[in-house]
Each structure stands twice: as C-alpha cells, then as structure tokens.
XYZ file of C-alpha atoms in Angstrom:
313
model
C -11.694 29.157 23.471
C -9.615 31.724 21.382
C -10.770 32.255 17.958
C -8.389 31.525 15.033
C -7.633 34.581 12.835
C -9.636 34.778 9.497
C -6.371 35.425 7.753
C -2.743 34.783 8.894
C 0.152 35.282 6.506
C 3.519 34.812 7.460
C 6.558 35.709 4.902
C 4.311 35.233 1.977
C 5.973 35.851 -1.334
C 4.372 35.886 -4.828
C 6.053 36.525 -8.261
C 4.978 36.753 -11.764
C 8.059 36.091 -13.909
C 10.701 38.579 -12.917
C 8.085 40.894 -11.204
C 7.917 40.407 -7.351
C 4.341 41.380 -6.452
C 4.554 40.455 -2.695
C 7.776 40.355 -0.980
C 7.851 38.488 2.408
C 4.646 39.915 3.697
C 2.872 39.231 7.088
C -0.722 39.975 7.769
C -3.328 39.119 10.278
C -7.128 39.758 10.058
C -9.410 39.139 13.106
C -12.763 37.648 12.774
C -15.549 40.334 12.981
C -13.056 42.950 11.686
C -12.962 45.195 8.615
C -9.280 45.409 7.733
C -8.293 47.930 5.167
C -5.721 47.318 2.371
C -4.102 50.491 1.209
C -1.262 51.239 -1.430
C -0.403 53.161 -4.654
C -1.058 51.266 -7.963
C 1.243 48.386 -8.332
C 1.707 47.862 -4.524
C 0.543 44.292 -4.606
C -3.036 44.949 -3.155
C -4.909 42.802 -6.018
C -2.401 40.047 -5.899
C -2.884 39.680 -2.248
C -6.700 39.770 -2.644
C -6.379 37.218 -5.382
C -4.445 34.916 -2.994
C -7.202 35.184 -0.421
C -9.864 34.318 -2.957
C -7.821 31.458 -4.348
C -7.285 32.905 -7.706
C -3.588 32.291 -7.477
C -1.297 30.410 -4.968
C 1.637 31.575 -2.940
C 5.207 30.956 -4.043
C 6.595 30.721 -0.596
C 5.613 31.513 3.025
C 2.500 30.394 5.060
C -0.888 31.570 4.320
C -3.874 30.344 6.514
C -7.316 31.393 5.522
C -10.307 30.447 7.946
C -7.949 28.125 9.676
C -7.183 26.308 6.387
C -3.550 26.382 5.040
C -3.561 27.674 1.402
C -0.829 26.503 -0.868
C -0.356 26.745 -4.595
C -3.828 25.279 -5.355
C -6.219 27.694 -6.968
C -9.035 27.278 -4.706
C -10.340 29.229 -1.771
C -11.614 27.502 1.401
C -15.248 27.382 2.076
C -16.526 30.380 3.453
C -14.647 32.899 1.464
C -16.299 35.170 -1.110
C -15.838 38.527 -2.832
C -14.470 40.044 -5.924
C -11.279 41.647 -7.531
C -11.360 44.228 -10.187
C -15.102 44.478 -10.193
C -17.689 41.762 -10.205
C -18.076 39.519 -13.259
C -21.690 39.737 -14.370
C -23.708 38.423 -17.362
C -24.823 41.719 -19.003
C -27.851 39.982 -20.837
C -29.284 38.651 -17.518
C -31.155 40.328 -14.629
C -29.724 40.530 -11.260
C -31.913 37.715 -10.103
C -30.822 35.481 -13.062
C -27.168 36.413 -12.478
C -27.419 35.184 -8.944
C -29.451 31.976 -10.035
C -26.758 31.111 -12.407
C -24.139 31.704 -9.609
C -26.179 29.648 -7.292
C -26.481 26.861 -9.812
C -22.607 26.923 -10.523
C -22.101 26.324 -6.956
C -24.599 23.361 -6.659
C -27.346 25.340 -4.878
C -30.875 25.425 -5.798
C -31.928 28.929 -6.820
C -35.392 28.587 -5.264
C -33.819 28.296 -1.862
C -30.768 30.189 -2.154
C -31.808 33.498 -0.646
C -31.504 35.541 -3.765
C -34.583 37.792 -2.862
C -32.921 38.354 0.645
C -29.521 39.441 -0.606
C -30.898 41.537 -3.348
C -32.856 43.306 -0.698
C -29.893 43.710 1.630
C -27.855 45.587 -1.074
C -30.983 47.742 -2.208
C -31.450 46.205 -5.768
C -35.058 44.807 -5.058
C -36.574 47.467 -7.437
C -34.419 46.568 -10.384
C -34.268 42.760 -9.705
C -35.799 41.827 -13.132
C -33.913 44.606 -15.129
C -31.086 43.549 -17.564
C -27.567 44.318 -15.984
C -26.289 45.745 -19.366
C -27.576 49.253 -18.444
C -26.494 49.191 -14.879
C -24.169 52.055 -13.596
C -20.853 51.210 -11.951
C -22.444 51.588 -8.439
C -25.223 49.157 -9.297
C -22.866 46.651 -10.538
C -20.889 46.888 -7.403
C -23.940 46.395 -5.343
C -24.808 43.312 -7.332
C -21.336 41.973 -6.899
C -21.610 42.443 -3.156
C -25.039 40.638 -3.298
C -23.297 37.649 -5.197
C -20.630 37.448 -2.405
C -23.466 37.499 0.307
C -25.330 34.785 -1.265
C -23.128 32.073 0.200
C -22.985 33.701 3.792
C -19.169 34.068 3.829
C -17.064 34.040 6.944
C -14.448 35.991 5.032
C -15.422 38.786 2.518
C -12.730 40.078 0.148
C -13.647 43.319 -1.617
C -11.956 45.466 -4.074
C -13.310 49.111 -4.146
C -16.744 48.151 -3.219
C -18.190 51.732 -3.066
C -16.684 52.746 -6.413
C -19.312 54.496 -8.299
C -21.881 54.986 -5.526
C -23.478 57.986 -4.509
C -23.577 59.079 -0.752
C -26.873 57.252 -0.111
C -25.519 54.064 -1.704
C -22.209 54.283 0.145
C -24.107 54.535 3.457
C -26.089 51.536 2.471
C -23.064 49.542 1.747
C -21.308 50.690 4.878
C -24.384 49.483 6.778
C -24.283 45.989 5.204
C -20.585 45.687 6.066
C -20.895 46.833 9.617
C -23.794 44.453 10.010
C -21.585 41.400 8.628
C -18.915 42.226 11.067
C -21.208 42.401 13.906
C -22.135 38.827 13.168
C -18.569 37.704 13.143
C -17.792 37.993 9.487
C -14.116 39.212 8.591
C -13.899 41.771 5.699
C -10.574 42.548 3.806
C -11.305 45.779 1.975
C -9.092 47.437 -0.555
C -9.706 50.913 -1.428
C -8.257 54.247 -2.606
C -10.999 56.133 -0.796
C -9.527 57.103 2.554
C -12.819 58.347 3.991
C -14.327 54.857 3.561
C -11.326 53.284 5.276
C -11.347 55.553 8.048
C -15.070 55.336 8.582
C -15.218 51.464 8.403
C -11.908 49.953 9.388
C -10.532 49.137 12.864
C -7.005 47.972 11.362
C -5.345 48.739 8.060
C -2.260 47.580 6.124
C -0.245 49.734 4.008
C 1.591 48.121 0.976
C 4.244 49.907 -0.907
C 6.067 47.863 -3.875
C 4.925 44.619 -2.450
C 6.154 45.197 1.111
C 4.138 45.935 4.207
C 5.153 49.378 5.516
C 2.538 49.497 8.148
C 0.058 47.186 9.624
C -2.041 47.724 12.738
C -4.785 49.642 14.528
C -6.004 52.657 12.544
C -5.749 54.586 15.745
C -2.099 53.929 16.179
C -1.411 55.165 12.552
C -3.578 58.294 13.038
C -1.988 59.303 16.239
C 1.691 58.666 15.165
C 4.241 61.239 16.021
C 3.372 63.406 12.928
C 2.237 67.140 12.406
C -1.109 67.668 10.645
C -2.573 70.502 9.156
C -6.205 71.550 10.594
C -8.959 73.803 9.490
C -10.018 75.987 12.482
C -13.209 77.837 12.373
C -14.157 80.009 15.424
C -16.461 82.562 16.539
C -13.559 85.237 16.995
C -11.117 84.854 14.195
C -8.646 87.534 15.711
C -8.644 86.173 19.070
C -8.180 82.622 17.667
C -5.130 83.728 15.775
C -3.655 85.483 18.773
C -4.100 82.353 20.920
C -2.708 80.049 18.124
C 0.306 82.280 17.806
C 1.117 82.105 21.339
C 0.480 78.305 21.819
C 3.520 76.130 21.904
C 3.850 73.562 19.260
C 1.160 75.443 16.941
C 1.787 77.255 13.669
C -0.591 79.167 11.689
C 0.166 78.057 8.015
C -2.566 79.658 6.236
C -5.617 81.715 6.857
C -8.186 82.080 4.221
C -11.854 82.166 3.285
C -14.807 83.679 5.120
C -17.377 81.048 6.148
C -20.115 81.613 8.648
C -18.735 85.210 9.236
C -15.621 83.635 10.837
C -12.160 83.317 9.396
C -11.060 79.838 8.525
C -7.543 79.209 9.885
C -5.368 76.542 9.071
C -2.854 75.344 11.886
C -0.127 72.758 12.016
C 0.341 70.872 15.181
C 0.790 67.555 16.702
C -2.221 66.117 18.587
C -1.167 67.063 22.171
C -0.502 70.706 21.087
C -3.755 70.698 19.150
C -5.561 69.576 22.356
C -3.864 72.382 24.345
C -4.864 74.820 21.753
C -8.468 73.903 22.066
C -8.407 74.252 25.746
C -6.739 77.640 25.404
C -9.658 78.637 22.938
C -12.241 77.566 25.629
C -10.543 79.465 28.364
C -10.544 82.767 26.209
C -14.218 82.276 25.462
C -13.771 81.570 21.815
C -16.274 79.200 20.423
C -14.924 76.476 18.180
C -17.231 75.640 15.440
C -15.018 73.371 13.177
C -11.855 71.505 13.789
C -11.035 69.047 10.964
C -7.859 67.790 9.171
C -7.133 69.193 6.030
C -5.811 65.728 4.834
C -7.111 62.793 6.896
C -4.652 61.209 9.179
C -4.755 58.042 7.332
C -3.878 59.794 4.110
C -1.163 61.850 5.517
C 0.311 58.627 7.144
C -0.019 56.842 3.806
C 1.618 59.648 1.718
C 4.511 59.906 4.424
C 5.217 56.105 4.446
C 4.997 55.813 0.675
C 7.441 58.824 0.051
C 9.787 57.239 2.670
C 9.626 53.904 1.082
C 10.280 55.085 -2.357
C 13.127 57.485 -1.212
C 14.754 54.596 0.318
C 14.752 52.467 -2.825
C-alpha cells in the first residue's frame, strides 16, 4: 500500500494584512525524508513552518499534514512537533524540569515520558539539572530538539536547528535526524547553512518572495545546466594548467595560493566538461589532490534563482 506524503500543499496562500507571505505554493514531503527549505529573509519560510506546526491557518488552497486536512484552525495534527524562531524555554528551570513541564501540558506523566532518553539522545545528560538560563545558543537548540522528540513525532519541523552548534554538536544533531528518518519520520528543515542542507537533505524547496522557484531532488538542482567554479589542486600545477587550457568547456579563472607544494587553480566548467578534465589529468599522469566547488552547488543555484526572480519583479 502506497504511503501518503507527510506534507502535501496545493495552491496554498497566506497573507498578513496587505502582505502576501505565501503565494500559491505547492509542496510535497515524503515520509522518511529530510526536506530542506531555503530562501532569503522574508521569503515565507517561517510562515510555512508555522502552518505545518498549526501556529496559523491557510487563507486558501489545500494543506494536508500526516493525512489530515489542515484548515484555518490553529492546531497541528497529532504526530507533529518542532519549533520556529528558536525553542521557547523556561530559563529558571533545568532541561529535565522544562521537559517535565512540557509533558504535563500535553497530559503525559513526566515519570514515564522518556525525558532522560531524549536528553541522552541530544547529548544533554551531563547538564540535565543545570538551569537553562546560562545555556549557550547551541545548547538551547539541542534542548528544543529534545522537546520535539519527547512525543515521538512523525513530522518534525525545525528552524535553524544547528544554529550555534560547534562541529561536534552539529555532527551529533545530524546523526539524530538521520536516525529519525531511517525510522520513517519526515523532517522539514529550514536553514541558511547550505552545508547542512547538502549533507542532510534529499529534496529541497527554494522560496523567494512567497513563491516556490524550485522544488525537487537536490541532485537535480546541483546538476542543473549551470557552470560552477572549482578549486583544483594537483601534483603538477604547470601540467594541470596546460590540460585545463586545452580542455573544451573549461576556463582557468583564477590561480592563487600555494598549498601542499602545488598551485591551487580555480576552473569554471559544467559537470560534463569537468568530468572530461579529470580524465585528461589522469591520462597525463597528474595526481588530483582536491576538486571542490568554490561555492556549493546548492548555494550557486539558490543565488542564481533568487537573482532571476528578483530581476523579473
């Protein structure tokens, strides 16, 4: 039996007075998927997350969340959890007390709510009895994630969940999200951190001024017909430059910096031309030590789509 999408939006519109925050948007999020939400400030991301969490209702269109039709009522279906604009916490309470209070508000017994389990899952066991007033931004984000996990959501809605986290904390949160999706939970993740989105997401939606300008697999966006700049580090910089100059569809746009006794070139090419360049370098006996985009494919596509949309206004 085919599973229903965790989220299905069709022609959804939402306005606040004269301001149209979401304009006729379509969106579909599959169960067991991390779906990224990207857009400049004011694009409508927070409004969309608020709709999914039941913080506001749609003005027009159709929004289904976990198979339930969501209308104007300010209530999320069972199985939805998350936070927008950072988690709301009681600063005078400890993480354990915060979660106990939240469990009580939802009619759960704090003794059986699994509080210690979710604190351990997000790496806060060691500070479970410290007051949250002195917590860093990253620790508050982790506690917000623990609060969302407390009720075993089937749809998790997160706004900048790795904001303020150090690399170890970010890796920890990534692991939590990947384990959730492996168990079938859908995650909608809004972030300005392109590295996070490229690491975690299978699909992404780009919003600009309340409209969807792209939605679909990240791989389709990243391999779109668009030239990118790549850092090229080899064992023989002179030979690499010669091969790049001779390769069709490849331009050397910059060469600078000495790293590992080799010149770091910057070349511009489409993916097929770049693939051909790698083959040619190998045939010439030039060792390839690094080949990375100067700007990530997602960021490059985001900038291009945003500029196109704003130019057409």
